[in-house]
Amino acid sequence: MKIKKVVCAPGKTGFFFDDQKAIKAGAKNDGAFYEGKPLTPGFKAVRQAGESISVMFILENGAIAHGDCAAVQYSGAGGRDPLFLAADFIPVIEKEIAPLYEGKEITSFREMADLVDKKISANGKKYHTAIRYGVTQACLDAVAKSQSKLMAEVIAEEYGTTISKTMIPIFSQSGDDRYLNADKMIMKQAEVLPHALFNHVETKVGLKGEKIKEYIEWLRERIIKFRPTENYKPTIHIDVYGTLGLVFNNDFEAIAKYIGEVAEVAKPFHLRVEGPVDMGEREAQIEALAAIRSAMEREGIEAEIVADEWCNTLEDIIAFSEKKAGHMAQIKTPDLGGINNAIEAVLYCKQHGMGAYLGGTCNETNRSAEVCANIAMATSPVQYLAKPGMGVDEGYMIVYNEMSRILALTK
């Protein structure tokens, strides 16, 4: 079966593009907006509406395969590609990417994904991660439709995996509404929660980290009070966006000790802390997370730290894993470009003793979340992110229901 035509449609995402540099520099919330001047190139405001591009392959039999190009909330930060705006990149897809597929036979997913993911553009670089992300989703869907299979089945067959017999634990994120949204997570029995967006020292973390401890104590008691049964024992996973490095002046021993203290507050629930420091470049970040993990292990601290910033590509994930830079790596799916890289990243982590967190961003779409749910069911990471959005209900519903459908159809 051949691909007759490639069609693009501009879209919206489930959240926003946020200028992380400006926020860390002190930009203040005003409702849903942020006040202040943007500091990252390409931004016209500290926060602006998220955009996507839906890439549709019209197949010979009239079926339509599609995927959504999307970039992370904090585009342009931590070594990532620049801001992704539909008007800028639809012409690129139509002029440079569409000819790679139009009139061509549908072969294997891996072969079709490589056409865009490994191609070098006219400026000597790979195409924007968001383009590769969405187009490879459409490739996977095209192969699945041409073979009358689920996307998860195509992945399992091509990568030699087995589709999970159970749901992958879902990690739900709260955004700034970390109290009300935590209640929603407890009600829905999210197995990992609440993210909590601790991205500002003075207002959210506390000058000595005291605000995080206060929140974790509240959350622990909230879970115990309202959990449906005592068997509900979620993992508490918070993202601190490098702020512990600011609080403790990048003293890795002190950071490890503090995480241990928070872990005691969280008991009986297990604690994960994402992004404890942001060292500004990859090698320093690897050294820092390896040092914090080593200090935690020496002290017998049972909590985990999660690599996020500067751990963006498949190559980055391999490098962090080799140096034991963290206990878990977030595979932030849009940052890896083609979804083929996300699949390989999960499998690499599992083979090399690094926890695989198949993540992404609140700034994705329902389509990218569904495609990634197929990746999760085919590769069995430790956890999968509820996305898009920060409202809990919608993102949790999308990924739960897609995994549930796969589970029912493959039993």
Short mmCIF file of C-alpha atoms in Angstrom, two decimals:
data_model
loop_
_atom_site.label_atom_id
_atom_site.label_comp_id
_atom_site.label_asym_id
_atom_site.label_seq_id
_atom_site.Cartn_x
_atom_site.Cartn_y
_atom_site.Cartn_z
CA MET A 1 0.00 0.00 0.00
CA LYS A 2 1.24 3.48 -0.89
CA ILE A 3 0.89 6.93 0.65
CA LYS A 4 -1.00 9.10 -1.82
CA LYS A 5 -0.64 12.49 -0.15
CA VAL A 6 0.63 14.28 2.96
CA VAL A 7 -1.65 16.96 4.42
CA CYS A 8 -0.89 19.34 7.32
CA ALA A 9 -3.32 21.08 9.66
CA PRO A 10 -2.35 23.65 12.30
CA GLY A 11 -3.43 22.74 15.81
CA LYS A 12 -3.41 23.72 19.45
CA THR A 13 -1.78 21.81 22.27
CA GLY A 14 -3.01 20.96 25.74
CA PHE A 15 -1.01 23.70 27.47
CA PHE A 16 1.37 26.58 26.78
CA PHE A 17 4.88 27.47 25.74
CA ASP A 18 6.62 28.93 28.81
CA ASP A 19 9.90 30.85 28.83
CA GLN A 20 11.69 28.92 31.58
CA LYS A 21 14.60 31.36 31.68
CA ALA A 22 12.29 34.30 32.35
CA ILE A 23 10.34 32.37 35.00
CA LYS A 24 13.53 31.39 36.82
CA ALA A 25 14.59 35.04 36.65
CA GLY A 26 11.47 36.05 38.55
CA ALA A 27 8.58 36.55 36.09
CA LYS A 28 5.40 36.63 38.18
CA ASN A 29 2.04 34.97 37.60
CA ASP A 30 -0.95 37.14 36.79
CA GLY A 31 -3.82 34.69 36.40
CA ALA A 32 -2.90 32.36 33.54
CA PHE A 33 -0.38 34.90 32.25
CA TYR A 34 3.14 35.79 33.33
CA GLU A 35 4.28 39.38 33.71
CA GLY A 36 7.72 40.37 32.49
CA LYS A 37 9.84 40.31 29.36
CA PRO A 38 10.71 37.04 27.61
CA LEU A 39 14.38 36.04 27.72
CA THR A 40 14.45 33.00 25.41
CA PRO A 41 14.76 33.71 21.65
CA GLY A 42 11.52 33.36 19.69
CA PHE A 43 9.16 34.09 22.58
CA LYS A 44 6.89 37.14 22.27
CA ALA A 45 5.63 36.69 25.84
CA VAL A 46 6.78 34.71 28.87
CA ARG A 47 3.77 32.45 28.30
CA GLN A 48 2.05 31.95 24.97
CA ALA A 49 -0.42 29.48 23.49
CA GLY A 50 1.00 26.09 22.58
CA GLU A 51 0.83 25.10 18.91
CA SER A 52 0.99 21.81 17.03
CA ILE A 53 0.81 20.50 13.47
CA SER A 54 -1.25 17.46 12.58
CA VAL A 55 0.45 15.47 9.81
CA MET A 56 -1.94 13.25 7.86
CA PHE A 57 -0.97 10.50 5.43
CA ILE A 58 -3.78 9.73 2.96
CA LEU A 59 -3.36 6.07 2.04
CA GLU A 60 -4.28 4.32 -1.20
CA ASN A 61 -7.32 2.66 0.34
CA GLY A 62 -8.66 5.98 1.60
CA ALA A 63 -7.59 5.45 5.21
CA ILE A 64 -5.92 8.37 6.97
CA ALA A 65 -2.92 7.85 9.26
CA HIS A 66 -1.89 10.77 11.42
CA GLY A 67 0.42 12.07 14.09
CA ASP A 68 0.88 15.41 15.81
CA CYS A 69 4.04 17.50 15.81
CA ALA A 70 4.47 19.12 19.22
CA ALA A 71 7.26 20.56 21.35
CA VAL A 72 7.72 20.74 25.09
CA GLN A 73 6.38 23.47 27.37
CA TYR A 74 9.87 24.81 28.02
CA SER A 75 11.00 25.03 24.40
CA GLY A 76 14.42 26.55 23.85
CA ALA A 77 15.56 25.67 27.41
CA GLY A 78 18.08 23.08 28.57
CA GLY A 79 19.64 22.55 25.14
CA ARG A 80 16.32 22.01 23.33
CA ASP A 81 15.25 23.07 19.84
CA PRO A 82 13.68 26.53 19.51
CA LEU A 83 10.03 27.56 19.78
CA PHE A 84 7.77 25.53 17.48
CA LEU A 85 5.13 27.61 15.71
CA ALA A 86 2.82 26.07 13.10
CA ALA A 87 3.12 28.90 10.57
CA ASP A 88 6.90 28.57 10.56
CA PHE A 89 7.05 24.81 10.09
CA ILE A 90 4.08 23.76 7.94
CA PRO A 91 5.92 25.06 4.83
CA VAL A 92 8.97 23.00 5.82
CA ILE A 93 6.91 19.82 6.10
CA GLU A 94 5.05 20.46 2.84
CA LYS A 95 8.16 21.32 0.81
CA GLU A 96 10.84 19.09 2.32
CA ILE A 97 9.20 16.23 4.25
CA ALA A 98 6.13 15.37 2.16
CA PRO A 99 8.19 14.36 -0.92
CA LEU A 100 9.93 11.70 1.23
CA TYR A 101 6.60 9.87 1.60
CA GLU A 102 4.17 10.80 -1.17
CA GLY A 103 3.85 8.04 -3.74
CA LYS A 104 6.04 5.72 -1.69
CA GLU A 105 5.24 2.20 -0.53
CA ILE A 106 4.52 1.64 3.17
CA THR A 107 7.28 -0.62 4.46
CA SER A 108 8.33 -1.13 8.09
CA PHE A 109 7.94 1.48 10.81
CA ARG A 110 11.68 1.67 11.49
CA GLU A 111 12.53 2.19 7.83
CA MET A 112 9.87 4.86 7.36
CA ALA A 113 10.81 6.65 10.59
CA ASP A 114 14.46 6.85 9.55
CA LEU A 115 13.50 8.75 6.38
CA VAL A 116 12.71 11.86 8.42
CA ASP A 117 14.46 11.20 11.72
CA LYS A 118 17.92 10.72 10.23
CA LYS A 119 17.62 13.15 7.33
CA ILE A 120 19.81 16.24 7.37
CA SER A 121 18.07 19.46 6.31
CA ALA A 122 19.45 22.11 3.98
CA ASN A 123 21.06 23.97 6.91
CA GLY A 124 23.15 20.91 7.79
CA LYS A 125 21.13 19.93 10.87
CA LYS A 126 18.42 17.42 11.66
CA TYR A 127 14.87 18.66 11.36
CA HIS A 128 13.21 20.20 14.42
CA THR A 129 12.42 17.55 17.03
CA ALA A 130 8.70 18.40 16.80
CA ILE A 131 8.62 17.66 13.06
CA ARG A 132 10.33 14.31 13.54
CA TYR A 133 8.04 13.53 16.46
CA GLY A 134 4.79 14.03 14.57
CA VAL A 135 5.81 12.58 11.23
CA THR A 136 7.08 9.34 12.81
CA GLN A 137 3.77 9.00 14.67
CA ALA A 138 2.04 9.14 11.27
CA CYS A 139 4.51 6.53 9.98
CA LEU A 140 3.64 4.15 12.81
CA ASP A 141 -0.08 4.66 12.25
CA ALA A 142 0.34 4.09 8.49
CA VAL A 143 2.13 0.77 9.04
CA ALA A 144 -0.51 -0.29 11.58
CA LYS A 145 -3.38 0.58 9.25
CA SER A 146 -1.73 -1.13 6.27
CA GLN A 147 -1.33 -4.32 8.33
CA SER A 148 -4.66 -4.08 10.22
CA LYS A 149 -2.80 -4.09 13.54
CA LEU A 150 -2.61 -1.93 16.65
CA MET A 151 0.33 0.45 16.79
CA ALA A 152 1.52 -1.40 19.91
CA GLU A 153 1.50 -4.65 17.95
CA VAL A 154 3.67 -3.15 15.20
CA ILE A 155 6.19 -1.94 17.81
CA ALA A 156 6.27 -5.28 19.62
CA GLU A 157 6.81 -7.16 16.37
CA GLU A 158 9.56 -4.90 15.04
CA TYR A 159 11.46 -4.50 18.33
CA GLY A 160 10.99 -8.01 19.69
CA THR A 161 9.00 -7.02 22.78
CA THR A 162 5.85 -8.36 24.42
CA ILE A 163 2.78 -6.18 24.93
CA SER A 164 2.13 -5.63 28.63
CA LYS A 165 -0.58 -7.73 30.24
CA THR A 166 -1.30 -4.92 32.71
CA MET A 167 -1.71 -1.15 32.60
CA ILE A 168 1.50 0.85 32.84
CA PRO A 169 1.51 3.03 36.02
CA ILE A 170 0.29 6.52 35.14
CA PHE A 171 2.09 9.60 36.46
CA SER A 172 -0.30 12.54 36.73
CA GLN A 173 0.87 16.17 36.93
CA SER A 174 -0.82 18.99 38.77
CA GLY A 175 0.65 22.21 37.47
CA ASP A 176 0.55 25.03 40.00
CA ASP A 177 -2.82 23.85 41.34
CA ARG A 178 -1.01 21.25 43.42
CA TYR A 179 -3.69 20.91 46.11
CA LEU A 180 -7.00 20.56 44.27
CA ASN A 181 -5.39 18.52 41.50
CA ALA A 182 -3.78 16.17 44.01
CA ASP A 183 -7.29 15.39 45.27
CA LYS A 184 -8.32 14.45 41.71
CA MET A 185 -5.33 12.13 41.44
CA ILE A 186 -6.12 10.39 44.71
CA MET A 187 -9.74 9.97 43.64
CA LYS A 188 -8.66 8.43 40.32
CA GLN A 189 -5.99 6.35 42.08
CA ALA A 190 -3.12 7.63 39.95
CA GLU A 191 -0.19 5.37 40.71
CA VAL A 192 2.37 8.18 40.55
CA LEU A 193 1.66 11.78 41.61
CA PRO A 194 1.65 14.83 41.70
CA HIS A 195 4.63 16.51 39.87
CA ALA A 196 3.68 19.76 41.66
CA LEU A 197 5.76 22.21 39.58
CA PHE A 198 8.25 23.43 42.21
CA ASN A 199 10.00 25.83 39.83
CA HIS A 200 10.56 28.93 41.99
CA VAL A 201 12.61 29.06 45.18
CA GLU A 202 11.00 31.87 47.16
CA THR A 203 7.35 31.17 46.42
CA LYS A 204 7.21 27.38 46.03
CA VAL A 205 10.34 25.62 47.34
CA GLY A 206 11.27 27.80 50.29
CA LEU A 207 14.66 29.35 51.00
CA LYS A 208 15.63 26.22 52.96
CA GLY A 209 13.33 23.83 51.11
CA GLU A 210 10.74 24.09 53.87
CA LYS A 211 7.77 24.69 51.56
CA ILE A 212 8.33 21.37 49.78
CA LYS A 213 8.40 19.54 53.12
CA GLU A 214 5.18 21.23 54.18
CA TYR A 215 3.49 20.20 50.94
CA ILE A 216 4.70 16.59 51.11
CA GLU A 217 3.41 16.32 54.67
CA TRP A 218 0.03 17.65 53.53
CA LEU A 219 -0.02 15.26 50.56
CA ARG A 220 0.87 12.23 52.66
CA GLU A 221 -1.98 12.94 55.06
CA ARG A 222 -4.36 13.65 52.20
CA ILE A 223 -3.64 10.28 50.57
CA ILE A 224 -4.09 8.43 53.85
CA LYS A 225 -7.35 10.24 54.61
CA PHE A 226 -9.05 9.83 51.23
CA ARG A 227 -7.53 6.73 49.58
CA PRO A 228 -10.25 4.23 48.64
CA THR A 229 -8.34 1.31 50.18
CA GLU A 230 -5.12 0.79 52.11
CA ASN A 231 -3.76 -1.02 49.06
CA TYR A 232 -3.50 2.33 47.27
CA LYS A 233 0.15 3.28 47.78
CA PRO A 234 1.17 5.75 45.08
CA THR A 235 4.70 6.92 44.46
CA ILE A 236 5.18 10.61 45.27
CA HIS A 237 7.09 12.14 42.36
CA ILE A 238 7.92 15.85 42.46
CA ASP A 239 9.73 17.98 39.89
CA VAL A 240 11.90 20.72 41.38
CA TYR A 241 13.38 22.19 38.17
CA GLY A 242 16.93 22.50 39.47
CA THR A 243 15.90 24.64 42.43
CA LEU A 244 17.60 22.45 45.05
CA GLY A 245 20.88 23.45 43.43
CA LEU A 246 19.97 27.08 44.10
CA VAL A 247 18.83 26.43 47.68
CA PHE A 248 21.94 24.41 48.62
CA ASN A 249 24.45 26.18 46.36
CA ASN A 250 25.07 22.95 44.41
CA ASP A 251 26.35 21.14 47.49
CA PHE A 252 25.55 17.60 46.37
CA GLU A 253 25.96 16.04 49.82
CA ALA A 254 23.56 18.59 51.29
CA ILE A 255 21.07 17.98 48.48
CA ALA A 256 21.22 14.22 49.07
CA LYS A 257 20.68 14.76 52.81
CA TYR A 258 17.70 17.03 52.13
CA ILE A 259 16.11 14.48 49.77
CA GLY A 260 16.51 11.91 52.53
CA GLU A 261 14.68 14.23 54.92
CA VAL A 262 11.82 14.71 52.45
CA ALA A 263 11.68 10.94 51.91
CA GLU A 264 11.12 10.49 55.66
CA VAL A 265 8.25 12.97 55.52
CA ALA A 266 6.73 11.10 52.56
CA LYS A 267 6.69 7.69 54.27
CA PRO A 268 4.98 5.28 53.92
CA PHE A 269 5.02 6.40 50.30
CA HIS A 270 8.08 6.16 48.05
CA LEU A 271 9.65 9.46 46.89
CA ARG A 272 11.12 10.48 43.53
CA VAL A 273 12.67 13.91 42.97
CA GLU A 274 13.04 15.04 39.38
CA GLY A 275 15.66 17.57 38.30
CA PRO A 276 17.30 18.39 41.67
CA VAL A 277 19.93 20.59 39.97
CA ASP A 278 20.42 22.30 36.62
CA MET A 279 24.13 22.72 35.95
CA GLY A 280 23.71 24.52 32.65
CA GLU A 281 25.31 21.89 30.40
CA ARG A 282 25.23 18.14 29.90
CA GLU A 283 28.54 16.89 31.28
CA ALA A 284 28.26 18.94 34.47
CA GLN A 285 24.68 17.70 34.87
CA ILE A 286 25.80 14.08 34.52
CA GLU A 287 28.53 14.56 37.13
CA ALA A 288 26.10 16.27 39.51
CA LEU A 289 23.36 13.64 39.33
CA ALA A 290 25.91 10.83 39.61
CA ALA A 291 27.34 12.50 42.73
CA ILE A 292 23.89 12.96 44.30
CA ARG A 293 22.93 9.35 43.56
CA SER A 294 26.23 8.13 45.02
CA ALA A 295 25.72 10.20 48.18
CA MET A 296 22.18 8.89 48.56
CA GLU A 297 23.37 5.30 48.23
CA ARG A 298 26.13 5.83 50.82
CA GLU A 299 23.57 7.22 53.26
CA GLY A 300 21.04 4.46 52.56
CA ILE A 301 18.44 6.93 51.30
CA GLU A 302 15.72 4.93 49.54
CA ALA A 303 14.33 7.80 47.47
CA GLU A 304 15.21 8.23 43.79
CA ILE A 305 16.31 11.13 41.63
CA VAL A 306 15.18 11.56 38.05
CA ALA A 307 17.22 13.01 35.18
CA ASP A 308 15.38 15.58 33.08
CA GLU A 309 17.20 18.77 32.05
CA TRP A 310 20.11 18.14 29.63
CA CYS A 311 18.91 14.55 29.24
CA ASN A 312 17.01 15.22 26.04
CA THR A 313 18.11 12.93 23.20
CA LEU A 314 18.64 9.19 22.91
CA GLU A 315 22.38 9.86 23.05
CA ASP A 316 21.91 11.89 26.24
CA ILE A 317 19.88 9.12 27.88
CA ILE A 318 22.61 6.60 27.04
CA ALA A 319 25.26 8.91 28.53
CA PHE A 320 23.30 9.51 31.75
CA SER A 321 22.62 5.77 32.10
CA GLU A 322 26.28 4.82 31.63
CA LYS A 323 27.38 7.17 34.43
CA LYS A 324 24.48 6.27 36.73
CA ALA A 325 23.46 9.91 36.66
CA GLY A 326 20.19 9.46 38.50
CA HIS A 327 18.04 6.43 39.27
CA MET A 328 15.57 7.13 36.48
CA ALA A 329 15.60 9.05 33.20
CA GLN A 330 12.64 10.93 31.86
CA ILE A 331 12.27 10.06 28.20
CA LYS A 332 10.67 13.36 27.25
CA THR A 333 9.21 12.07 24.02
CA PRO A 334 9.05 15.30 21.93
CA ASP A 335 12.69 16.07 22.79
CA LEU A 336 13.91 12.83 21.22
CA GLY A 337 12.54 13.66 17.80
CA GLY A 338 11.27 10.49 16.14
CA ILE A 339 9.24 8.17 18.36
CA ASN A 340 11.61 5.41 17.22
CA ASN A 341 14.16 7.04 19.54
CA ALA A 342 11.71 6.99 22.47
CA ILE A 343 11.15 3.27 21.91
CA GLU A 344 14.90 2.62 21.84
CA ALA A 345 15.44 4.79 24.92
CA VAL A 346 12.98 2.77 27.01
CA LEU A 347 14.59 -0.49 25.92
CA TYR A 348 18.11 0.84 26.57
CA CYS A 349 17.21 2.01 30.09
CA LYS A 350 15.65 -1.34 30.92
CA GLN A 351 18.73 -3.20 29.70
CA HIS A 352 21.19 -0.98 31.62
CA GLY A 353 19.68 -0.62 35.09
CA MET A 354 18.15 2.84 34.64
CA GLY A 355 14.49 3.39 35.43
CA ALA A 356 12.58 4.26 32.25
CA TYR A 357 10.00 7.03 32.67
CA LEU A 358 8.17 7.48 29.37
CA GLY A 359 7.28 11.10 29.76
CA GLY A 360 6.63 14.03 27.51
CA THR A 361 5.04 17.36 28.20
CA CYS A 362 1.75 18.96 29.16
CA ASN A 363 2.14 20.85 25.87
CA GLU A 364 1.30 17.86 23.64
CA THR A 365 -1.97 16.74 22.06
CA ASN A 366 -4.44 13.91 22.53
CA ARG A 367 -3.01 12.21 19.44
CA SER A 368 0.62 12.20 20.56
CA ALA A 369 -0.51 10.95 23.98
CA GLU A 370 -2.40 8.04 22.41
CA VAL A 371 0.51 7.06 20.18
CA CYS A 372 2.88 7.15 23.17
CA ALA A 373 0.42 4.98 25.12
CA ASN A 374 1.01 2.35 22.44
CA ILE A 375 4.76 2.73 23.00
CA ALA A 376 4.25 2.31 26.74
CA MET A 377 2.19 -0.86 26.37
CA ALA A 378 4.70 -2.33 23.90
CA THR A 379 7.86 -1.51 25.92
CA SER A 380 6.72 -1.54 29.61
CA PRO A 381 8.50 1.47 31.16
CA VAL A 382 8.29 2.03 34.94
CA GLN A 383 5.71 4.77 34.43
CA TYR A 384 3.95 6.75 31.70
CA LEU A 385 2.96 10.40 31.88
CA ALA A 386 -0.67 11.48 31.80
CA LYS A 387 -0.73 14.09 29.05
CA PRO A 388 -1.50 16.63 27.72
CA GLY A 389 -2.50 19.49 30.00
CA MET A 390 -2.24 20.19 33.71
CA GLY A 391 -5.89 19.66 34.60
CA VAL A 392 -5.43 15.96 35.53
CA ASP A 393 -8.82 14.73 34.31
CA GLU A 394 -8.30 15.07 30.57
CA GLY A 395 -4.73 13.79 30.30
CA TYR A 396 -5.35 10.90 32.69
CA MET A 397 -8.45 9.91 30.75
CA ILE A 398 -6.69 9.96 27.38
CA VAL A 399 -3.75 7.74 28.34
CA TYR A 400 -5.73 5.43 30.65
CA ASN A 401 -8.41 4.78 28.05
CA GLU A 402 -5.94 4.13 25.21
CA MET A 403 -3.98 1.66 27.32
CA SER A 404 -7.22 0.03 28.45
CA ARG A 405 -8.32 -0.43 24.82
CA ILE A 406 -4.96 -2.00 23.92
CA LEU A 407 -5.21 -4.30 26.94
CA ALA A 408 -8.72 -5.43 26.03
CA LEU A 409 -7.88 -6.02 22.36
CA THR A 410 -4.68 -7.97 23.01
CA LYS A 411 -5.95 -10.29 25.75
#
